[in-house]
Amino acid sequence: MNLVLRLVAYHKKGEISLKNGLMALGYDLTLLTFFCSFR
């Protein structure tokens, strides 16, 4: 999906490390869960 593709693109460009990528993914998933639970 878009989140994964975005992280892969960022990682390939070397803009973020793998650790930061995983943290960003966790943050996005948290926001997504929060949004869905209050829909």
PDB file of C-alpha atoms in Angstrom:
ATOM      1  CA  MET A   1       0.000   0.000   0.000  1.00  0.00           C
ATOM      2  CA  ASN A   2       0.920   3.681  -0.125  1.00  0.00           C
ATOM      3  CA  LEU A   3       2.541   3.789   3.331  1.00  0.00           C
ATOM      4  CA  VAL A   4       4.846   0.890   2.500  1.00  0.00           C
ATOM      5  CA  LEU A   5       5.726   2.274  -0.920  1.00  0.00           C
ATOM      6  CA  ARG A   6       6.458   5.664   0.617  1.00  0.00           C
ATOM      7  CA  LEU A   7       8.775   4.151   3.230  1.00  0.00           C
ATOM      8  CA  VAL A   8      10.548   2.059   0.590  1.00  0.00           C
ATOM      9  CA  ALA A   9      11.030   5.144  -1.591  1.00  0.00           C
ATOM     10  CA  TYR A  10      12.386   7.147   1.359  1.00  0.00           C
ATOM     11  CA  HIS A  11      14.726   4.322   2.334  1.00  0.00           C
ATOM     12  CA  LYS A  12      16.050   3.961  -1.221  1.00  0.00           C
ATOM     13  CA  LYS A  13      16.775   7.686  -1.298  1.00  0.00           C
ATOM     14  CA  GLY A  14      18.625   7.326   2.000  1.00  0.00           C
ATOM     15  CA  GLU A  15      16.545  10.072   3.613  1.00  0.00           C
ATOM     16  CA  ILE A  16      15.614   7.909   6.567  1.00  0.00           C
ATOM     17  CA  SER A  17      17.165   4.906   8.235  1.00  0.00           C
ATOM     18  CA  LEU A  18      15.354   1.600   8.568  1.00  0.00           C
ATOM     19  CA  LYS A  19      14.734   2.289  12.262  1.00  0.00           C
ATOM     20  CA  ASN A  20      13.165   5.678  11.514  1.00  0.00           C
ATOM     21  CA  GLY A  21      11.128   4.053   8.748  1.00  0.00           C
ATOM     22  CA  LEU A  22       9.693   1.517  11.165  1.00  0.00           C
ATOM     23  CA  MET A  23       8.960   4.267  13.682  1.00  0.00           C
ATOM     24  CA  ALA A  24       7.194   6.275  10.966  1.00  0.00           C
ATOM     25  CA  LEU A  25       5.194   3.198   9.974  1.00  0.00           C
ATOM     26  CA  GLY A  26       4.186   2.596  13.592  1.00  0.00           C
ATOM     27  CA  TYR A  27       3.151   6.240  13.908  1.00  0.00           C
ATOM     28  CA  ASP A  28       1.068   6.037  10.711  1.00  0.00           C
ATOM     29  CA  LEU A  29      -0.597   2.825  11.904  1.00  0.00           C
ATOM     30  CA  THR A  30      -1.377   4.445  15.258  1.00  0.00           C
ATOM     31  CA  LEU A  31      -3.004   7.421  13.534  1.00  0.00           C
ATOM     32  CA  LEU A  32      -4.929   5.099  11.217  1.00  0.00           C
ATOM     33  CA  THR A  33      -6.205   3.035  14.155  1.00  0.00           C
ATOM     34  CA  PHE A  34      -7.140   6.188  16.066  1.00  0.00           C
ATOM     35  CA  PHE A  35      -8.986   7.600  13.047  1.00  0.00           C
ATOM     36  CA  CYS A  36     -10.889   4.381  12.379  1.00  0.00           C
ATOM     37  CA  SER A  37     -11.909   3.923  16.011  1.00  0.00           C
ATOM     38  CA  PHE A  38     -13.509   7.389  16.121  1.00  0.00           C
ATOM     39  CA  ARG A  39     -15.150   7.242  12.704  1.00  0.00           C
TER      40      ARG A  39
END
